[in-house]
């Protein structure tokens, strides 16, 4: 009969050590000591070659039995340690926190905030009005005649079931509402959403943002208008930007003009971004038409004023060199993370 005294002694000692251990770390050290790659059982397996050949099978079976017994006992003890641990015991404060995706300000909102801050710094207030307007405030009071194309169904969202009610096509109605309720002088901007029946493409959206501005006082001139908008362009696009005014027409201003800035990419030399003109149009402006003053009860013989309007998406496209309006509404994080 094969003598397994050394095996029995090793088994008893290992079982005793496993039962006495008090932590998972201590249990791991015991595992390495007895059944690890350099452990006691590995050493006993390697010594089998020195035993008589007829004893080797029995010794191999006995060592495998001991190894399985110790492995099962260690797994049992390990599960006991895990089940007895509290959450605070297994929390590792040295681990890095989980990655949290933080949102960023949308580029349109970012530019809108910047526009507001620039005009606030020049003493302009901020006024708001309803998105749902009447034809009177959206068109009539702004000297837009009844046969004007802007009033057509293909350009304007009319509210079904409500006569002469629509989604505003610009924020100019806010100017009319303020002039009706307050006496001059005043200067303010009116930011907000606008709506037009435009097909979505690289340069058109059915919902967009505008900022309208109005200044009314005694002796306000076109020079004041140019000075304010020139300063705005410098602060928005940088001190090196150049501006120019071109004659234009708007029903609610007379005289009217459009303001261009020098292309920031080619520095006015001409490139694809500016259609090789060297200039980019950013807004429309002009002196308030006396007819608009009469609708609002303002004496045009005493008071003069100027108004302007700009598309925020247009400003954002020029500021960040974006060539497709649809990027603003696609919620593509690869695009939004750049801002």
GROMACS .gro file of C-alpha atoms in nm:
model
  339
    1UNK     CA    1   0.000   0.000   0.000
    2UNK     CA    2   0.131   0.343  -0.103
    3UNK     CA    3   0.223   0.575   0.182
    4UNK     CA    4   0.077   0.930   0.141
    5UNK     CA    5   0.191   1.070   0.476
    6UNK     CA    6   0.356   1.379   0.324
    7UNK     CA    7   0.045   1.437   0.111
    8UNK     CA    8  -0.187   1.405   0.412
    9UNK     CA    9   0.023   1.644   0.620
   10UNK     CA   10   0.022   1.903   0.339
   11UNK     CA   11  -0.355   1.863   0.295
   12UNK     CA   12  -0.426   1.912   0.665
   13UNK     CA   13  -0.204   2.219   0.686
   14UNK     CA   14  -0.363   2.374   0.375
   15UNK     CA   15  -0.718   2.312   0.501
   16UNK     CA   16  -0.624   2.465   0.836
   17UNK     CA   17  -0.474   2.773   0.671
   18UNK     CA   18  -0.780   2.820   0.446
   19UNK     CA   19  -1.024   2.796   0.737
   20UNK     CA   20  -0.822   3.037   0.949
   21UNK     CA   21  -0.771   3.308   0.686
   22UNK     CA   22  -0.967   3.630   0.745
   23UNK     CA   23  -0.956   3.816   0.414
   24UNK     CA   24  -0.966   3.766   0.039
   25UNK     CA   25  -0.608   3.892   0.009
   26UNK     CA   26  -0.487   3.638   0.265
   27UNK     CA   27  -0.679   3.365   0.084
   28UNK     CA   28  -0.505   3.456  -0.243
   29UNK     CA   29  -0.166   3.420  -0.074
   30UNK     CA   30  -0.266   3.072   0.047
   31UNK     CA   31  -0.377   2.975  -0.304
   32UNK     CA   32  -0.041   3.078  -0.445
   33UNK     CA   33   0.140   2.889  -0.168
   34UNK     CA   34  -0.036   2.554  -0.222
   35UNK     CA   35  -0.179   2.534  -0.575
   36UNK     CA   36  -0.003   2.816  -0.759
   37UNK     CA   37   0.246   2.758  -1.040
   38UNK     CA   38   0.530   2.747  -0.790
   39UNK     CA   39   0.318   2.604  -0.505
   40UNK     CA   40   0.358   2.297  -0.285
   41UNK     CA   41   0.131   2.071  -0.492
   42UNK     CA   42   0.322   2.158  -0.808
   43UNK     CA   43   0.640   2.056  -0.628
   44UNK     CA   44   0.486   1.726  -0.515
   45UNK     CA   45   0.370   1.655  -0.872
   46UNK     CA   46   0.724   1.709  -0.997
   47UNK     CA   47   0.865   1.466  -0.737
   48UNK     CA   48   0.645   1.182  -0.865
   49UNK     CA   49   0.918   1.095  -1.114
   50UNK     CA   50   1.140   0.975  -0.826
   51UNK     CA   51   0.873   0.729  -0.702
   52UNK     CA   52   0.848   0.368  -0.821
   53UNK     CA   53   0.663   0.345  -1.151
   54UNK     CA   54   0.382   0.130  -1.009
   55UNK     CA   55   0.304   0.396  -0.740
   56UNK     CA   56   0.281   0.690  -0.977
   57UNK     CA   57  -0.088   0.648  -1.084
   58UNK     CA   58  -0.204   0.626  -0.723
   59UNK     CA   59   0.005   0.928  -0.624
   60UNK     CA   60  -0.131   1.125  -0.922
   61UNK     CA   61  -0.493   1.047  -0.826
   62UNK     CA   62  -0.429   1.145  -0.465
   63UNK     CA   63  -0.267   1.477  -0.556
   64UNK     CA   64  -0.551   1.561  -0.798
   65UNK     CA   65  -0.803   1.481  -0.523
   66UNK     CA   66  -0.623   1.713  -0.282
   67UNK     CA   67  -0.597   1.988  -0.542
   68UNK     CA   68  -0.970   1.968  -0.619
   69UNK     CA   69  -1.056   1.966  -0.250
   70UNK     CA   70  -0.844   2.273  -0.179
   71UNK     CA   71  -0.975   2.456  -0.490
   72UNK     CA   72  -1.339   2.395  -0.391
   73UNK     CA   73  -1.273   2.499  -0.032
   74UNK     CA   74  -1.102   2.821  -0.148
   75UNK     CA   75  -1.393   2.907  -0.379
   76UNK     CA   76  -1.633   2.856  -0.092
   77UNK     CA   77  -1.431   3.081   0.138
   78UNK     CA   78  -1.398   3.342  -0.136
   79UNK     CA   79  -1.776   3.357  -0.185
   80UNK     CA   80  -1.816   3.398   0.193
   81UNK     CA   81  -1.584   3.700   0.189
   82UNK     CA   82  -1.770   3.860  -0.105
   83UNK     CA   83  -2.115   3.808   0.048
   84UNK     CA   84  -2.004   3.952   0.381
   85UNK     CA   85  -1.859   4.270   0.227
   86UNK     CA   86  -2.057   4.594   0.254
   87UNK     CA   87  -2.066   4.843  -0.032
   88UNK     CA   88  -1.843   5.085   0.152
   89UNK     CA   89  -1.591   4.803   0.206
   90UNK     CA   90  -1.554   4.732  -0.166
   91UNK     CA   91  -1.554   5.098  -0.279
   92UNK     CA   92  -1.212   5.201  -0.406
   93UNK     CA   93  -1.168   5.580  -0.383
   94UNK     CA   94  -0.851   5.561  -0.591
   95UNK     CA   95  -1.039   5.451  -0.902
   96UNK     CA   96  -1.108   5.725  -1.162
   97UNK     CA   97  -1.469   5.846  -1.184
   98UNK     CA   98  -1.689   5.724  -1.468
   99UNK     CA   99  -1.673   5.931  -1.785
  100UNK     CA  100  -1.966   6.173  -1.800
  101UNK     CA  101  -2.064   6.331  -2.130
  102UNK     CA  102  -2.134   6.697  -2.058
  103UNK     CA  103  -2.346   6.907  -2.287
  104UNK     CA  104  -2.222   7.230  -2.442
  105UNK     CA  105  -2.393   7.549  -2.549
  106UNK     CA  106  -2.533   7.516  -2.899
  107UNK     CA  107  -2.343   7.740  -3.147
  108UNK     CA  108  -2.663   7.931  -3.234
  109UNK     CA  109  -2.736   8.001  -2.867
  110UNK     CA  110  -2.370   8.090  -2.812
  111UNK     CA  111  -2.380   8.351  -3.091
  112UNK     CA  112  -2.719   8.478  -2.974
  113UNK     CA  113  -2.579   8.535  -2.625
  114UNK     CA  114  -2.277   8.713  -2.770
  115UNK     CA  115  -2.496   8.941  -2.983
  116UNK     CA  116  -2.707   9.031  -2.680
  117UNK     CA  117  -2.399   9.105  -2.470
  118UNK     CA  118  -2.248   9.331  -2.736
  119UNK     CA  119  -2.561   9.543  -2.766
  120UNK     CA  120  -2.617   9.549  -2.390
  121UNK     CA  121  -2.266   9.693  -2.356
  122UNK     CA  122  -2.377   9.976  -2.589
  123UNK     CA  123  -2.676  10.056  -2.370
  124UNK     CA  124  -2.942   9.860  -2.556
  125UNK     CA  125  -3.213   9.683  -2.362
  126UNK     CA  126  -3.372   9.350  -2.459
  127UNK     CA  127  -3.742   9.306  -2.541
  128UNK     CA  128  -3.941   8.992  -2.617
  129UNK     CA  129  -4.273   8.927  -2.786
  130UNK     CA  130  -4.506   8.638  -2.877
  131UNK     CA  131  -4.420   8.385  -3.146
  132UNK     CA  132  -4.786   8.379  -3.256
  133UNK     CA  133  -4.876   8.716  -3.405
  134UNK     CA  134  -5.153   8.893  -3.593
  135UNK     CA  135  -5.123   9.021  -3.949
  136UNK     CA  136  -5.143   9.373  -3.813
  137UNK     CA  137  -4.826   9.353  -3.602
  138UNK     CA  138  -4.638   9.126  -3.843
  139UNK     CA  139  -4.723   9.315  -4.163
  140UNK     CA  140  -4.959   9.613  -4.155
  141UNK     CA  141  -4.796   9.815  -3.878
  142UNK     CA  142  -4.461   9.764  -4.050
  143UNK     CA  143  -4.586   9.923  -4.372
  144UNK     CA  144  -4.601   9.592  -4.561
  145UNK     CA  145  -4.894   9.624  -4.808
  146UNK     CA  146  -5.170   9.364  -4.840
  147UNK     CA  147  -5.052   9.252  -5.183
  148UNK     CA  148  -4.691   9.199  -5.068
  149UNK     CA  149  -4.556   8.846  -5.149
  150UNK     CA  150  -4.448   8.798  -4.786
  151UNK     CA  151  -4.814   8.772  -4.684
  152UNK     CA  152  -4.879   8.481  -4.920
  153UNK     CA  153  -4.959   8.135  -4.785
  154UNK     CA  154  -4.648   7.991  -4.951
  155UNK     CA  155  -4.427   8.217  -4.739
  156UNK     CA  156  -4.609   8.236  -4.405
  157UNK     CA  157  -4.744   7.983  -4.153
  158UNK     CA  158  -5.105   8.088  -4.085
  159UNK     CA  159  -5.283   7.938  -3.784
  160UNK     CA  160  -5.580   7.732  -3.902
  161UNK     CA  161  -5.909   7.833  -3.745
  162UNK     CA  162  -5.786   8.176  -3.630
  163UNK     CA  163  -5.840   8.462  -3.870
  164UNK     CA  164  -5.540   8.685  -3.943
  165UNK     CA  165  -5.321   8.486  -3.701
  166UNK     CA  166  -4.980   8.351  -3.794
  167UNK     CA  167  -4.636   8.251  -3.673
  168UNK     CA  168  -4.421   8.562  -3.692
  169UNK     CA  169  -4.188   8.580  -3.989
  170UNK     CA  170  -3.947   8.819  -3.813
  171UNK     CA  171  -3.909   8.979  -3.468
  172UNK     CA  172  -3.993   9.330  -3.593
  173UNK     CA  173  -4.346   9.306  -3.441
  174UNK     CA  174  -4.177   9.336  -3.100
  175UNK     CA  175  -4.058   9.683  -3.201
  176UNK     CA  176  -4.415   9.787  -3.286
  177UNK     CA  177  -4.549   9.657  -2.955
  178UNK     CA  178  -4.284   9.845  -2.757
  179UNK     CA  179  -4.344  10.171  -2.946
  180UNK     CA  180  -4.718  10.140  -2.881
  181UNK     CA  181  -4.674  10.104  -2.505
  182UNK     CA  182  -4.377  10.328  -2.429
  183UNK     CA  183  -4.283  10.684  -2.510
  184UNK     CA  184  -3.947  10.761  -2.675
  185UNK     CA  185  -3.655  10.773  -2.633
  186UNK     CA  186  -3.559  10.406  -2.629
  187UNK     CA  187  -3.310  10.165  -2.778
  188UNK     CA  188  -3.342   9.789  -2.754
  189UNK     CA  189  -3.296   9.464  -2.942
  190UNK     CA  190  -3.559   9.193  -2.992
  191UNK     CA  191  -3.416   8.840  -3.020
  192UNK     CA  192  -3.629   8.533  -3.087
  193UNK     CA  193  -3.745   8.252  -3.314
  194UNK     CA  194  -3.905   8.318  -3.652
  195UNK     CA  195  -4.096   8.095  -3.891
  196UNK     CA  196  -4.123   8.084  -4.271
  197UNK     CA  197  -4.238   7.825  -4.522
  198UNK     CA  198  -3.891   7.741  -4.648
  199UNK     CA  199  -3.773   7.399  -4.763
  200UNK     CA  200  -3.481   7.275  -4.556
  201UNK     CA  201  -3.156   7.300  -4.748
  202UNK     CA  202  -2.802   7.429  -4.698
  203UNK     CA  203  -2.918   7.792  -4.674
  204UNK     CA  204  -3.282   7.775  -4.553
  205UNK     CA  205  -3.466   7.654  -4.243
  206UNK     CA  206  -3.837   7.687  -4.159
  207UNK     CA  207  -3.747   7.785  -3.801
  208UNK     CA  208  -3.459   8.023  -3.739
  209UNK     CA  209  -3.347   8.302  -3.505
  210UNK     CA  210  -3.333   8.676  -3.559
  211UNK     CA  211  -3.229   8.981  -3.364
  212UNK     CA  212  -3.401   9.307  -3.454
  213UNK     CA  213  -3.282   9.638  -3.314
  214UNK     CA  214  -3.444   9.979  -3.273
  215UNK     CA  215  -3.320  10.317  -3.152
  216UNK     CA  216  -3.552  10.619  -3.136
  217UNK     CA  217  -3.450  10.962  -3.009
  218UNK     CA  218  -3.423  11.324  -3.115
  219UNK     CA  219  -3.176  11.390  -3.396
  220UNK     CA  220  -3.091  11.025  -3.462
  221UNK     CA  221  -2.918  10.999  -3.800
  222UNK     CA  222  -2.794  10.737  -4.043
  223UNK     CA  223  -2.446  10.808  -3.912
  224UNK     CA  224  -2.556  10.679  -3.570
  225UNK     CA  225  -2.683  10.362  -3.737
  226UNK     CA  226  -2.354  10.308  -3.918
  227UNK     CA  227  -2.152  10.371  -3.603
  228UNK     CA  228  -2.349  10.122  -3.393
  229UNK     CA  229  -2.340   9.845  -3.654
  230UNK     CA  230  -1.973   9.906  -3.736
  231UNK     CA  231  -1.885   9.867  -3.367
  232UNK     CA  232  -2.099   9.553  -3.348
  233UNK     CA  233  -1.913   9.398  -3.643
  234UNK     CA  234  -1.575   9.478  -3.488
  235UNK     CA  235  -1.668   9.311  -3.160
  236UNK     CA  236  -1.829   9.009  -3.323
  237UNK     CA  237  -1.579   8.934  -3.599
  238UNK     CA  238  -1.258   9.101  -3.480
  239UNK     CA  239  -1.095   9.441  -3.495
  240UNK     CA  240  -0.957   9.389  -3.847
  241UNK     CA  241  -1.296   9.339  -4.012
  242UNK     CA  242  -1.413   9.602  -4.259
  243UNK     CA  243  -1.772   9.706  -4.322
  244UNK     CA  244  -1.964   9.865  -4.605
  245UNK     CA  245  -2.326   9.968  -4.664
  246UNK     CA  246  -2.517   9.914  -4.991
  247UNK     CA  247  -2.850  10.078  -5.081
  248UNK     CA  248  -3.147   9.842  -5.049
  249UNK     CA  249  -3.523   9.848  -4.988
  250UNK     CA  250  -3.737   9.741  -4.692
  251UNK     CA  251  -4.102   9.851  -4.648
  252UNK     CA  252  -4.046   9.963  -4.288
  253UNK     CA  253  -3.729  10.172  -4.334
  254UNK     CA  254  -3.637  10.464  -4.561
  255UNK     CA  255  -3.361  10.497  -4.662
  256UNK     CA  256  -3.260  10.132  -4.635
  257UNK     CA  257  -2.929   9.954  -4.665
  258UNK     CA  258  -2.761   9.617  -4.632
  259UNK     CA  259  -2.435   9.588  -4.442
  260UNK     CA  260  -2.147   9.369  -4.560
  261UNK     CA  261  -1.831   9.265  -4.383
  262UNK     CA  262  -1.500   9.176  -4.543
  263UNK     CA  263  -1.449   8.803  -4.588
  264UNK     CA  264  -1.245   8.669  -4.299
  265UNK     CA  265  -1.108   8.380  -4.504
  266UNK     CA  266  -0.961   8.565  -4.802
  267UNK     CA  267  -0.930   8.905  -4.629
  268UNK     CA  268  -1.134   9.069  -4.904
  269UNK     CA  269  -0.936   8.926  -5.196
  270UNK     CA  270  -1.208   8.686  -5.313
  271UNK     CA  271  -1.263   8.314  -5.248
  272UNK     CA  272  -1.538   8.048  -5.285
  273UNK     CA  273  -1.680   8.136  -4.941
  274UNK     CA  274  -1.762   8.491  -5.052
  275UNK     CA  275  -1.834   8.400  -5.416
  276UNK     CA  276  -1.509   8.577  -5.507
  277UNK     CA  277  -1.657   8.914  -5.407
  278UNK     CA  278  -1.450   8.972  -5.096
  279UNK     CA  279  -1.763   9.075  -4.901
  280UNK     CA  280  -2.036   8.892  -4.706
  281UNK     CA  281  -2.382   9.035  -4.631
  282UNK     CA  282  -2.483   9.006  -4.265
  283UNK     CA  283  -2.786   9.228  -4.201
  284UNK     CA  284  -3.040   9.480  -4.327
  285UNK     CA  285  -3.102   9.823  -4.173
  286UNK     CA  286  -3.234  10.172  -4.228
  287UNK     CA  287  -3.410  10.474  -4.085
  288UNK     CA  288  -3.760  10.398  -3.952
  289UNK     CA  289  -4.026  10.492  -4.209
  290UNK     CA  290  -4.261  10.770  -4.084
  291UNK     CA  291  -4.553  10.545  -4.178
  292UNK     CA  292  -4.442  10.293  -3.914
  293UNK     CA  293  -4.422  10.573  -3.656
  294UNK     CA  294  -4.776  10.680  -3.740
  295UNK     CA  295  -4.908  10.325  -3.680
  296UNK     CA  296  -4.742  10.329  -3.336
  297UNK     CA  297  -4.850  10.679  -3.235
  298UNK     CA  298  -4.499  10.827  -3.245
  299UNK     CA  299  -4.459  11.183  -3.377
  300UNK     CA  300  -4.216  11.151  -3.669
  301UNK     CA  301  -4.161  11.530  -3.674
  302UNK     CA  302  -4.008  11.512  -3.327
  303UNK     CA  303  -3.857  11.165  -3.315
  304UNK     CA  304  -3.627  10.985  -3.554
  305UNK     CA  305  -3.491  10.634  -3.532
  306UNK     CA  306  -3.313  10.351  -3.702
  307UNK     CA  307  -3.383   9.978  -3.714
  308UNK     CA  308  -3.183   9.674  -3.815
  309UNK     CA  309  -3.230   9.299  -3.835
  310UNK     CA  310  -2.994   9.004  -3.861
  311UNK     CA  311  -3.022   8.625  -3.881
  312UNK     CA  312  -2.834   8.456  -3.598
  313UNK     CA  313  -2.770   8.139  -3.797
  314UNK     CA  314  -2.618   8.357  -4.068
  315UNK     CA  315  -2.388   8.526  -3.816
  316UNK     CA  316  -2.288   8.185  -3.673
  317UNK     CA  317  -2.210   8.049  -4.019
  318UNK     CA  318  -1.982   8.342  -4.093
  319UNK     CA  319  -1.817   8.344  -3.752
  320UNK     CA  320  -1.738   7.971  -3.750
  321UNK     CA  321  -1.703   7.918  -4.129
  322UNK     CA  322  -1.998   7.677  -4.152
  323UNK     CA  323  -2.139   7.615  -4.499
  324UNK     CA  324  -2.457   7.418  -4.430
  325UNK     CA  325  -2.745   7.538  -4.208
  326UNK     CA  326  -2.867   7.181  -4.157
  327UNK     CA  327  -2.572   7.109  -3.930
  328UNK     CA  328  -2.737   7.328  -3.665
  329UNK     CA  329  -3.043   7.100  -3.636
  330UNK     CA  330  -2.898   6.750  -3.688
  331UNK     CA  331  -2.780   6.705  -3.326
  332UNK     CA  332  -2.457   6.546  -3.446
  333UNK     CA  333  -2.230   6.539  -3.141
  334UNK     CA  334  -1.920   6.539  -3.361
  335UNK     CA  335  -2.028   6.882  -3.485
  336UNK     CA  336  -2.160   7.021  -3.158
  337UNK     CA  337  -1.851   6.921  -2.956
  338UNK     CA  338  -1.642   7.162  -3.163
  339UNK     CA  339  -1.806   7.454  -2.981
   0.00000   0.00000   0.00000
